[in-house]
């Protein structure tokens, strides 16, 4: 076998002067020099797998058009083979695929496939290689997505969403790009639209893209196709021998996806109930550690069969988190599990219960309300409300940890997010919310327990809160005020009442205070840990003194260097004591996970925080160690670290939460020395309905270190 010099990658040569007015999602104005974005003097040429991904991206829901997983894998494998063919590394026809040159391309998405073909002693056909390489599609997709983000062609959003970057971002990075197209991805879609809707002669690269997209059967979602366009697609797919042979191989594999399901799927193991009841982690309330031990013993998928109740199906491990992040949206949905709970508030289709495109739209619309930047712009208000609350602390007194921390956080979130004082309603709101969770989501109490006289009285606090918010959120009263969460909710209701109807306002407007419960419990864990570790207490206080001794810092002062110890301390607290340890979903499409089949309709519990206590993810996991997050360890930069959930429903406000948690921790350390009370307190976690310290935990104020400024 001879060795060739690296082949020059082909660029897209077409110049598009018109587009079909029926093409959906395309700029109707003429687009000059479509291939300019791919001009080799300006940008690296995109590979066929990358162009395929851009074509399949659906900006309505932030992910790919709904191509079945195996079918997508086959198309990606076909795109890799086609790219290698265009680079003169392989050649293929309808009957065989053979190696021409084994010189690597330098592309990590292509070279493993080239090596595998070079090492194969027998000559195989394209169908064989697509089937053999389909398992690698996930890594190819990830590499392609990462590169498209690096090239500023895609933007990556929290929750594993992607959108096309605005053309301004591309122009900023590549000065030679000059077009009136709306985004970088539109160049490719416009190019393909020209081929389909005009008599332009496509080059082999475009033929291959059309062939692969056609096998995925998603052209009808991208464009409004008439009979002429569909016939044109059929003709294009026959124009190039390479594209035709690969498309036929992909199509053949895609029509038999059931063969890719293991015929010997693993039997899901059942947890021994006697051993479970004796488990020390269960007795301590440490559910993440419990799920980690069960996964180590039984594997990543196991079931618990409580007496007189349906079996509970659990998934746990870093591979599970990775699968849920990348593929959960295709197989899982949240609405079944959340439906009864949202109805308690008279709502339907709220953010935690939505899936698909509506979830993506609502998430994008509400993202500014949950952003760290909004909190940074109002840190002076956080300082003021925190000081007002701490002004009542007395040296020598002890305070119930949960109530203290929840009220401290609510005293900040309520005026910041909804511009009203809700401390008088807080106990009733939280008691009702926790009871609703236990009844309708955990299902450990009967439904009538939410209809007792006490619960009916507490439910009235929701309407009182909503009336307070609406009474002051008028244009005149909000003039000149910084925009808050309630402004965003009410504005969205007015502008898009179908996405956020008035029936959902009770839930949406009280959601900010629900957040104070979770953030308050996280603060109680961090204060407990700080009080029990004097050396770290001192280091956190030193950072606080540096920040606050010369006046209040602005929101941008909380940099990684300024709060290095505090940030790593909070990160480790969230690892050891995640507030929400499990995500519950229903299987909407049968799928295979780690060799186990999850049937349609099954309810699964993704224990995303179980890896927090797995030795191979976090060595010595029961030891509190903030150095885990220093290079080169960086143990949090993996799917195994998931205190904010996984997949599309990952906490939207996690960066806000991190900053507010750090600010409160630093302010307490700056002003006070606290200790755990009683002195013989034995730490235990109360796991229902979410993780929080035992009610017996109290904090005693030992000394006031700095005066609290008015």
XYZ file of C-alpha atoms in Angstrom:
710
model
C 0.000 0.000 0.000
C 1.453 3.344 -0.995
C 1.356 6.487 1.166
C -0.047 9.650 -0.364
C 0.379 13.287 0.557
C -2.543 14.811 2.459
C -5.322 15.687 0.056
C -6.761 19.154 -0.032
C -10.254 19.243 1.387
C -12.934 20.486 -0.958
C -14.631 23.771 -0.219
C -18.189 24.656 -1.158
C -17.843 26.443 -4.486
C -21.386 27.542 -5.109
C -22.520 31.134 -5.300
C -26.208 31.416 -4.461
C -28.060 34.336 -6.039
C -31.613 33.299 -5.207
C -33.527 31.017 -2.882
C -36.869 29.343 -3.111
C -39.498 31.434 -1.303
C -41.012 28.154 -0.078
C -37.875 27.229 1.828
C -38.633 27.423 5.528
C -36.112 29.047 7.862
C -34.092 30.681 5.045
C -33.444 34.327 4.423
C -35.621 35.241 1.449
C -33.119 37.889 0.357
C -30.466 36.880 -2.131
C -27.359 35.466 -0.447
C -24.068 36.167 -2.098
C -21.164 33.735 -2.059
C -22.542 30.905 0.008
C -19.216 29.170 0.007
C -17.439 32.205 1.369
C -17.893 31.013 4.931
C -16.043 27.893 3.909
C -13.334 29.775 2.015
C -10.103 28.108 3.032
C -8.335 31.437 3.357
C -10.919 32.573 5.896
C -12.052 29.471 7.788
C -11.269 25.792 8.030
C -13.440 23.786 5.650
C -16.331 22.007 7.303
C -16.409 18.241 6.965
C -19.425 16.315 5.751
C -20.301 15.131 9.293
C -20.264 18.764 10.417
C -22.389 19.898 7.475
C -24.791 17.028 8.147
C -25.166 18.137 11.768
C -25.795 21.735 10.730
C -28.444 20.587 8.284
C -30.141 18.419 10.914
C -30.105 21.066 13.628
C -33.610 22.211 14.504
C -33.442 25.655 16.080
C -37.023 25.383 17.307
C -35.992 22.870 19.952
C -32.225 23.331 20.096
C -31.362 19.848 18.936
C -31.525 17.632 15.867
C -34.635 16.952 13.868
C -36.121 13.833 15.356
C -34.130 11.218 13.491
C -34.306 7.782 15.153
C -31.060 7.119 16.992
C -29.857 4.196 14.886
C -30.819 5.943 11.653
C -28.878 9.051 12.705
C -25.865 6.904 13.620
C -25.904 5.289 10.175
C -26.122 8.673 8.465
C -23.171 10.006 10.487
C -21.117 6.904 9.672
C -21.991 7.402 5.997
C -20.875 11.045 6.181
C -17.494 9.981 7.597
C -16.964 7.447 4.816
C -18.004 10.023 2.221
C -15.550 12.581 3.594
C -12.746 10.023 3.479
C -13.694 9.293 -0.109
C -13.586 12.973 -1.067
C -10.179 13.172 0.606
C -8.981 10.310 -1.620
C -8.441 7.951 1.301
C -11.040 5.381 0.250
C -13.215 4.619 -2.739
C -16.538 2.849 -2.914
C -19.100 1.581 -5.354
C -22.350 -0.331 -5.035
C -20.524 -3.570 -4.226
C -17.320 -2.769 -2.334
C -15.287 -0.258 -0.344
C -11.510 -0.259 -0.568
C -8.576 1.697 0.830
C -6.607 4.039 -1.448
C -4.355 5.826 1.032
C -3.817 5.342 4.766
C -2.226 8.737 5.523
C -4.130 10.303 8.407
C -6.166 13.443 7.824
C -5.442 15.026 11.199
C -9.159 15.072 12.026
C -9.982 13.064 15.190
C -13.508 12.463 13.887
C -12.174 10.786 10.721
C -8.854 9.122 11.513
C -10.101 6.309 13.823
C -12.366 5.131 10.996
C -9.519 5.334 8.488
C -7.302 3.256 10.791
C -10.005 0.653 11.242
C -10.493 0.322 7.482
C -6.715 0.075 6.938
C -6.440 -2.700 9.549
C -9.252 -4.793 8.075
C -7.697 -7.776 6.211
C -10.754 -8.439 4.036
C -12.401 -6.119 1.538
C -15.888 -5.169 2.709
C -18.747 -3.178 1.261
C -20.121 0.170 2.417
C -23.068 -1.415 4.178
C -20.728 -3.495 6.323
C -18.673 -0.463 7.329
C -21.688 1.696 8.131
C -23.075 -1.008 10.404
C -19.670 -1.545 11.999
C -18.968 2.169 12.499
C -22.436 3.272 13.646
C -21.489 2.712 17.294
C -18.870 5.441 16.909
C -21.413 8.025 15.737
C -21.961 9.484 19.197
C -18.296 10.419 19.615
C -18.202 11.797 16.051
C -21.237 13.964 16.792
C -19.637 15.245 19.998
C -16.357 16.085 18.255
C -18.240 17.811 15.446
C -20.414 19.827 17.833
C -17.368 20.911 19.837
C -15.565 22.030 16.684
C -18.591 23.929 15.401
C -18.768 25.741 18.745
C -15.040 26.514 18.583
C -15.541 27.927 15.085
C -18.373 30.155 16.399
C -20.801 28.508 14.010
C -22.872 26.993 16.821
C -23.617 28.331 20.281
C -23.922 25.852 23.153
C -26.491 26.562 25.860
C -27.010 25.063 29.307
C -29.073 21.891 29.241
C -27.325 20.547 26.121
C -29.036 22.857 23.640
C -27.405 24.259 20.499
C -28.372 27.144 18.257
C -26.799 28.643 15.148
C -24.500 31.510 16.002
C -25.320 34.929 14.544
C -23.244 35.844 11.533
C -21.659 38.643 13.569
C -19.874 36.013 15.655
C -18.460 34.427 12.509
C -17.407 37.791 11.103
C -15.668 38.552 14.403
C -13.559 35.403 14.079
C -13.170 35.287 10.291
C -12.717 38.695 8.751
C -13.221 37.537 5.137
C -16.803 36.428 5.761
C -19.223 38.995 4.346
C -22.854 38.039 3.886
C -26.332 39.164 4.774
C -27.397 35.678 5.839
C -28.793 35.488 9.348
C -26.415 32.835 10.666
C -23.515 30.669 9.633
C -25.651 27.561 9.333
C -27.905 29.288 6.823
C -25.101 29.187 4.260
C -25.319 25.424 4.054
C -29.111 25.282 4.135
C -29.313 27.966 1.470
C -26.828 26.081 -0.682
C -28.837 22.875 -0.445
C -32.100 24.746 -1.038
C -30.701 26.148 -4.278
C -29.851 22.648 -5.460
C -33.318 21.305 -4.638
C -35.419 24.184 -5.912
C -33.431 25.244 -8.999
C -31.693 23.492 -11.862
C -28.239 24.261 -10.445
C -25.745 21.457 -10.993
C -24.601 20.148 -7.611
C -21.071 19.049 -6.892
C -20.401 15.594 -5.356
C -20.266 17.023 -1.843
C -23.740 18.504 -2.100
C -25.108 15.328 -3.679
C -23.851 13.333 -0.714
C -25.425 15.736 1.792
C -28.757 15.529 -0.038
C -28.525 11.720 -0.131
C -27.804 11.444 3.596
C -30.477 13.941 4.638
C -32.948 12.131 2.414
C -32.224 8.824 4.162
C -33.067 10.535 7.461
C -36.450 11.597 6.014
C -36.322 15.125 7.423
C -36.358 17.283 4.282
C -40.116 17.633 4.750
C -39.484 19.324 8.125
C -36.897 21.709 6.682
C -38.618 22.813 3.474
C -42.092 22.895 1.994
C -41.692 20.238 -0.673
C -43.949 19.921 -3.676
C -43.954 17.043 -6.161
C -41.318 18.714 -8.340
C -38.961 19.177 -5.388
C -39.374 15.585 -4.263
C -38.637 14.366 -7.783
C -35.599 16.656 -7.911
C -34.295 15.081 -4.669
C -34.698 11.597 -6.161
C -32.762 12.671 -9.263
C -29.972 14.278 -7.197
C -29.562 11.113 -5.154
C -28.721 9.209 -8.365
C -26.150 11.714 -9.659
C -23.077 10.543 -7.776
C -21.938 6.938 -7.420
C -20.328 7.462 -4.020
C -23.352 9.273 -2.628
C -25.700 6.696 -4.098
C -23.802 3.705 -2.728
C -23.470 5.203 0.754
C -27.088 6.336 0.826
C -28.302 2.879 -0.145
C -26.091 1.327 2.523
C -27.404 3.761 5.134
C -30.982 3.144 4.042
C -30.572 -0.625 4.285
C -29.166 -0.415 7.793
C -31.726 2.151 8.901
C -34.641 -0.066 7.881
C -33.625 -2.809 10.291
C -32.953 -0.979 13.590
C -34.343 -3.840 15.633
C -31.295 -5.889 14.654
C -29.208 -3.356 16.551
C -31.046 -4.068 19.752
C -29.216 -6.803 21.517
C -31.097 -10.060 21.264
C -29.732 -10.920 24.667
C -30.551 -7.748 26.588
C -29.499 -7.928 30.187
C -32.013 -8.817 32.813
C -32.541 -5.921 35.204
C -31.364 -7.004 38.669
C -33.570 -6.632 41.746
C -32.201 -5.095 44.947
C -32.361 -7.296 48.025
C -34.822 -5.502 50.338
C -33.365 -6.872 53.563
C -29.910 -5.636 52.645
C -31.385 -2.321 51.552
C -33.152 -1.738 54.862
C -29.922 -2.449 56.737
C -27.893 -0.089 54.568
C -26.221 2.614 56.665
C -26.522 5.243 53.944
C -30.291 4.769 53.868
C -30.448 5.187 57.631
C -28.355 8.362 57.400
C -30.557 9.729 54.632
C -27.636 9.974 52.201
C -29.461 8.938 49.030
C -26.611 9.716 46.581
C -24.255 7.432 48.525
C -26.984 4.780 48.742
C -27.609 4.812 44.994
C -23.861 4.680 44.365
C -23.476 1.575 46.530
C -26.439 -0.099 44.812
C -25.022 0.689 41.360
C -21.654 -0.741 42.380
C -23.325 -3.935 43.558
C -26.056 -4.378 40.940
C -24.900 -2.376 37.911
C -26.066 0.883 36.268
C -29.701 -0.251 35.969
C -31.536 -1.932 38.836
C -34.972 -2.085 40.385
C -36.327 -1.873 43.901
C -39.580 -3.700 44.613
C -41.290 -2.224 47.684
C -44.079 -4.354 49.137
C -47.581 -3.467 47.900
C -46.154 -0.939 45.412
C -45.033 -1.009 41.762
C -41.307 -1.652 41.180
C -39.018 1.383 41.098
C -36.521 1.438 38.222
C -33.221 3.238 38.901
C -30.372 4.283 36.605
C -27.062 5.412 38.108
C -23.509 6.097 36.994
C -21.482 8.576 34.918
C -22.345 6.728 31.703
C -26.036 7.095 32.560
C -25.577 10.851 33.080
C -23.788 11.115 29.766
C -26.560 9.205 27.992
C -29.275 11.332 29.619
C -27.481 14.546 28.628
C -27.012 13.545 25.004
C -29.974 11.335 24.211
C -32.567 11.738 26.942
C -34.702 14.146 24.927
C -35.284 11.453 22.296
C -36.464 8.798 24.737
C -37.627 10.472 27.943
C -40.183 13.064 28.964
C -41.041 14.852 32.200
C -44.690 15.762 31.755
C -46.174 12.430 32.942
C -44.411 12.668 36.269
C -45.025 16.376 36.824
C -48.633 16.635 35.615
C -50.407 16.005 38.925
C -48.126 18.389 40.815
C -48.652 21.308 38.428
C -52.404 20.805 38.591
C -52.231 21.533 42.321
C -51.420 25.106 41.288
C -54.096 25.094 38.567
C -51.401 25.040 35.893
C -50.510 22.940 32.894
C -47.389 23.010 30.755
C -45.071 24.796 33.210
C -41.326 24.813 32.553
C -40.400 21.652 34.550
C -43.219 19.706 32.855
C -42.632 20.747 29.257
C -40.640 18.752 26.735
C -39.406 19.335 23.215
C -39.791 22.594 21.306
C -42.120 24.291 23.820
C -39.685 23.590 26.627
C -36.829 25.033 24.572
C -38.836 28.162 23.700
C -39.881 28.814 27.287
C -36.384 28.120 28.572
C -34.882 30.627 26.129
C -37.518 33.223 26.980
C -36.904 32.938 30.737
C -33.118 32.542 30.643
C -32.373 36.231 31.421
C -34.476 36.035 34.584
C -32.292 33.224 35.935
C -28.936 34.562 34.758
C -25.912 35.252 36.925
C -25.540 38.607 35.181
C -28.876 39.809 36.536
C -27.789 38.940 40.060
C -24.398 40.573 39.522
C -26.144 43.812 38.597
C -28.071 43.798 41.887
C -25.518 42.538 44.412
C -25.890 45.728 46.447
C -29.482 44.681 47.170
C -28.278 41.204 48.187
C -25.820 42.773 50.629
C -28.492 45.020 52.085
C -31.088 42.306 52.619
C -28.478 39.905 54.036
C -27.286 42.531 56.540
C -30.847 43.380 57.563
C -31.430 39.708 58.317
C -28.132 39.153 60.171
C -28.626 42.315 62.246
C -30.966 40.342 64.507
C -28.407 37.630 65.277
C -27.249 37.736 68.880
C -24.007 36.363 70.251
C -24.691 33.319 72.407
C -28.029 32.544 70.783
C -28.664 29.429 68.691
C -30.965 29.208 65.686
C -32.627 26.324 63.836
C -30.463 25.823 60.753
C -33.157 25.088 58.161
C -35.493 27.926 59.132
C -32.612 30.389 59.517
C -31.108 29.671 56.095
C -34.373 29.465 54.184
C -35.577 32.772 55.584
C -32.233 34.443 54.979
C -32.348 33.444 51.308
C -36.042 34.264 50.917
C -35.391 37.701 52.405
C -33.170 38.295 49.361
C -34.919 36.390 46.563
C -38.397 37.721 47.280
C -37.601 41.454 46.823
C -35.089 40.727 44.051
C -37.352 38.470 41.995
C -40.907 39.621 42.678
C -40.411 43.011 44.420
C -42.565 42.128 47.445
C -41.919 41.052 51.015
C -43.174 37.498 51.495
C -41.636 36.519 54.826
C -45.065 36.475 56.494
C -46.285 33.968 53.883
C -43.136 31.909 53.598
C -43.877 29.165 56.127
C -47.320 28.486 54.638
C -46.005 28.520 51.043
C -43.183 26.097 51.809
C -45.294 23.761 53.937
C -47.882 23.499 51.161
C -45.276 22.999 48.474
C -43.450 20.256 50.373
C -46.693 18.456 51.163
C -47.696 18.613 47.477
C -44.350 17.129 46.473
C -44.676 14.282 48.958
C -48.261 13.529 47.880
C -48.053 13.868 44.094
C -44.419 13.309 43.195
C -43.037 11.007 45.873
C -46.482 9.447 46.398
C -45.782 8.377 49.952
C -48.864 10.111 51.391
C -52.507 9.774 50.236
C -54.078 12.652 48.277
C -56.435 13.684 51.068
C -53.369 14.812 53.065
C -53.206 17.862 50.799
C -56.870 18.669 51.487
C -56.774 18.916 55.253
C -58.027 22.190 56.828
C -54.449 23.238 57.593
C -53.314 22.655 53.999
C -56.337 24.484 52.561
C -55.495 27.453 54.753
C -51.879 27.405 53.617
C -52.888 27.158 49.961
C -54.516 30.596 50.255
C -51.038 32.076 50.710
C -50.380 31.422 46.999
C -53.235 33.694 45.906
C -52.218 36.310 48.453
C -48.699 36.291 47.032
C -49.871 36.521 43.402
C -52.209 39.421 44.238
C -49.372 41.298 45.909
C -47.125 40.823 42.896
C -49.721 41.858 40.333
C -50.796 44.906 42.347
C -47.359 46.511 42.126
C -46.244 45.281 38.704
C -47.893 47.998 36.668
C -46.011 50.126 34.123
C -46.190 53.208 36.323
C -44.991 51.493 39.491
C -42.189 49.587 37.741
C -40.865 52.613 35.825
C -37.165 53.063 36.550
C -36.925 49.801 38.531
C -34.451 47.072 37.545
C -36.178 44.293 35.652
C -37.021 41.264 37.780
C -38.377 37.741 37.434
C -42.023 38.798 37.817
C -41.588 41.406 35.062
C -40.358 38.688 32.717
C -43.199 36.307 33.612
C -45.955 38.908 33.213
C -44.400 40.256 30.012
C -44.228 36.787 28.484
C -47.848 36.132 29.455
C -48.861 39.342 27.686
C -46.778 38.724 24.544
C -47.237 34.964 24.200
C -50.265 33.851 26.237
C -50.222 30.419 24.644
C -46.688 29.667 25.801
C -47.291 31.078 29.288
C -51.051 31.341 29.875
C -52.666 33.170 32.760
C -53.594 29.818 34.314
C -49.878 29.211 34.912
C -49.197 32.477 36.746
C -49.871 31.045 40.217
C -47.159 28.469 39.669
C -44.743 30.714 37.760
C -44.855 33.652 40.171
C -44.407 31.448 43.238
C -41.517 29.572 41.586
C -39.007 32.166 42.770
C -39.858 31.407 46.383
C -39.677 27.678 45.718
C -36.090 28.319 44.623
C -35.366 29.891 48.005
C -36.203 26.569 49.643
C -33.561 24.694 47.649
C -30.994 27.462 47.907
C -31.710 27.864 51.610
C -31.128 24.168 52.257
C -27.903 24.329 50.251
C -26.802 27.241 52.456
C -27.531 25.208 55.587
C -25.248 22.426 54.319
C -22.452 24.882 53.497
C -22.689 26.655 56.869
C -22.672 23.307 58.670
C -19.572 22.211 56.765
C -17.793 25.535 57.296
C -18.543 25.456 61.017
C -17.162 21.909 61.270
C -13.909 22.722 59.428
C -12.111 25.607 61.194
C -9.155 25.705 58.787
C -11.433 26.210 55.802
C -13.540 28.675 57.817
C -10.410 30.811 58.227
C -9.549 30.663 54.538
C -13.085 31.638 53.516
C -13.040 34.511 56.029
C -9.755 35.748 54.607
C -11.296 35.901 51.134
C -14.367 37.651 52.579
C -12.267 40.224 54.422
C -10.290 40.998 51.266
C -13.536 41.576 49.379
C -15.483 43.550 52.019
C -12.900 45.432 54.116
C -12.695 48.301 51.615
C -16.402 48.573 50.951
C -18.872 46.411 49.112
C -17.505 44.760 45.949
C -19.410 44.977 42.690
C -20.853 41.910 41.014
C -17.801 41.346 38.859
C -15.467 41.076 41.853
C -16.298 37.429 42.518
C -13.684 36.131 40.118
C -12.139 32.667 40.230
C -8.980 34.070 41.846
C -10.798 36.264 44.377
C -13.028 33.460 45.684
C -10.950 30.413 44.793
C -11.330 28.656 48.146
C -14.987 29.631 48.528
C -15.884 28.429 45.045
C -14.183 25.071 45.486
C -15.710 24.760 48.958
C -19.226 25.327 47.586
C -18.546 22.939 44.692
C -17.548 20.191 47.130
C -20.567 20.861 49.359
C -22.858 20.457 46.355
C -21.102 17.190 45.518
C -21.521 15.720 48.985
C -24.940 17.238 49.705
C -26.874 17.748 46.440
C -30.372 19.025 47.157
C -32.156 17.094 44.383
C -30.453 13.688 44.050
C -32.808 12.069 41.514
C -34.588 13.047 38.286
C -37.768 11.181 37.377
C -38.814 10.648 33.764
C -41.134 8.451 31.724
C -39.852 6.463 28.750
C -41.684 7.655 25.636
C -39.642 5.569 23.147
C -38.201 2.156 23.927
C -34.424 2.369 24.229
C -31.322 0.433 25.207
C -29.139 1.842 27.973
C -25.940 0.052 28.960
C -27.380 -3.163 27.532
C -30.710 -2.908 29.391
C -33.967 -2.328 27.543
C -36.200 0.392 28.965
C -39.733 -0.246 27.680
C -42.084 2.452 26.485
C -44.159 3.847 29.358
C -41.760 2.808 32.117
C -41.082 5.344 34.857
C -37.379 5.647 35.596
C -35.427 7.344 38.379
C -32.110 8.765 37.167
C -29.875 8.983 40.227
C -27.647 11.607 38.614
C -25.801 12.331 41.881
C -24.845 8.696 42.550
C -21.458 9.215 40.794
C -20.675 11.810 43.496
C -19.962 8.830 45.739
C -18.326 6.508 43.220
C -14.653 5.803 43.822
C -13.723 5.771 40.133
C -15.254 9.225 39.613
C -14.378 10.929 42.919
C -11.605 9.026 44.727
C -12.221 8.656 48.469
C -15.713 10.118 47.948
C -16.694 10.354 51.636
C -13.773 12.699 52.347
C -14.403 16.430 52.001
C -11.637 17.619 49.682
C -11.798 20.962 47.878
C -8.563 20.189 46.015
C -10.544 17.853 43.773
C -11.325 20.879 41.653
C -7.749 22.006 41.043
C -5.807 21.060 37.905
C -4.925 18.445 36.917
C -7.632 16.608 38.894
C -10.645 18.741 37.867
C -12.941 15.968 39.036
C -16.058 18.075 38.519
C -15.514 18.355 34.768
C -17.207 15.112 33.906
C -20.780 13.837 33.553
C -20.344 12.377 37.026
C -20.745 15.801 38.651
C -24.435 16.646 38.422
C -25.841 18.577 41.409
C -28.104 20.580 39.089
C -29.683 17.685 37.195
C -29.054 16.255 33.744
C -30.288 16.747 30.207
C -32.658 19.394 28.944
C -34.156 20.007 32.394
C -30.860 20.919 34.013
C -31.359 23.797 36.481
C -31.660 26.997 34.459
C -30.467 29.223 37.313
C -27.490 27.237 38.557
C -24.999 30.063 37.966
C -27.250 32.470 39.898
C -27.427 29.880 42.671
C -23.642 29.480 42.831
C -23.065 33.219 43.136
C -25.769 33.850 45.726
C -24.592 30.872 47.773
C -21.017 32.172 47.762
C -22.072 35.735 48.663
C -24.051 34.543 51.687
C -21.312 32.209 52.850
C -18.719 34.985 52.567
C -20.908 37.503 54.400
C -21.562 35.129 57.292
C -17.832 34.327 57.534
C -16.953 38.048 57.415
C -19.320 39.064 60.197
C -19.684 36.060 62.500
C -18.142 32.959 63.953
C -20.759 30.235 64.252
C -20.595 26.719 65.621
C -22.741 23.612 65.459
C -25.274 23.127 68.226
C -25.808 21.053 70.198
C -22.152 20.132 70.611
C -22.947 16.417 70.436
C -25.033 16.785 67.258
C -24.814 13.710 65.036
C -25.120 14.754 61.414
C -27.972 13.198 59.492
C -29.777 14.084 56.256
C -33.538 14.392 55.925
C -34.105 13.163 52.331
C -37.800 13.982 51.770
C -38.979 15.614 49.621
C -35.465 16.926 48.895
C -32.188 16.670 50.772
C -31.715 18.924 53.795
C -30.015 18.615 57.200
C -31.825 17.110 60.149
C -34.260 19.447 61.897
C -32.162 19.058 65.034
C -29.264 20.990 63.531
C -28.797 24.470 65.016
C -26.176 27.175 64.630
C -24.901 29.078 67.655
C -23.397 32.524 67.198
C -20.055 32.483 69.031
C -18.779 35.969 68.186
C -19.411 38.916 65.928
C -16.184 39.627 64.047
C -17.181 42.779 62.151
C -19.881 45.335 62.739
C -22.863 45.116 60.417
C -23.166 48.381 58.527
C -26.597 49.883 58.182
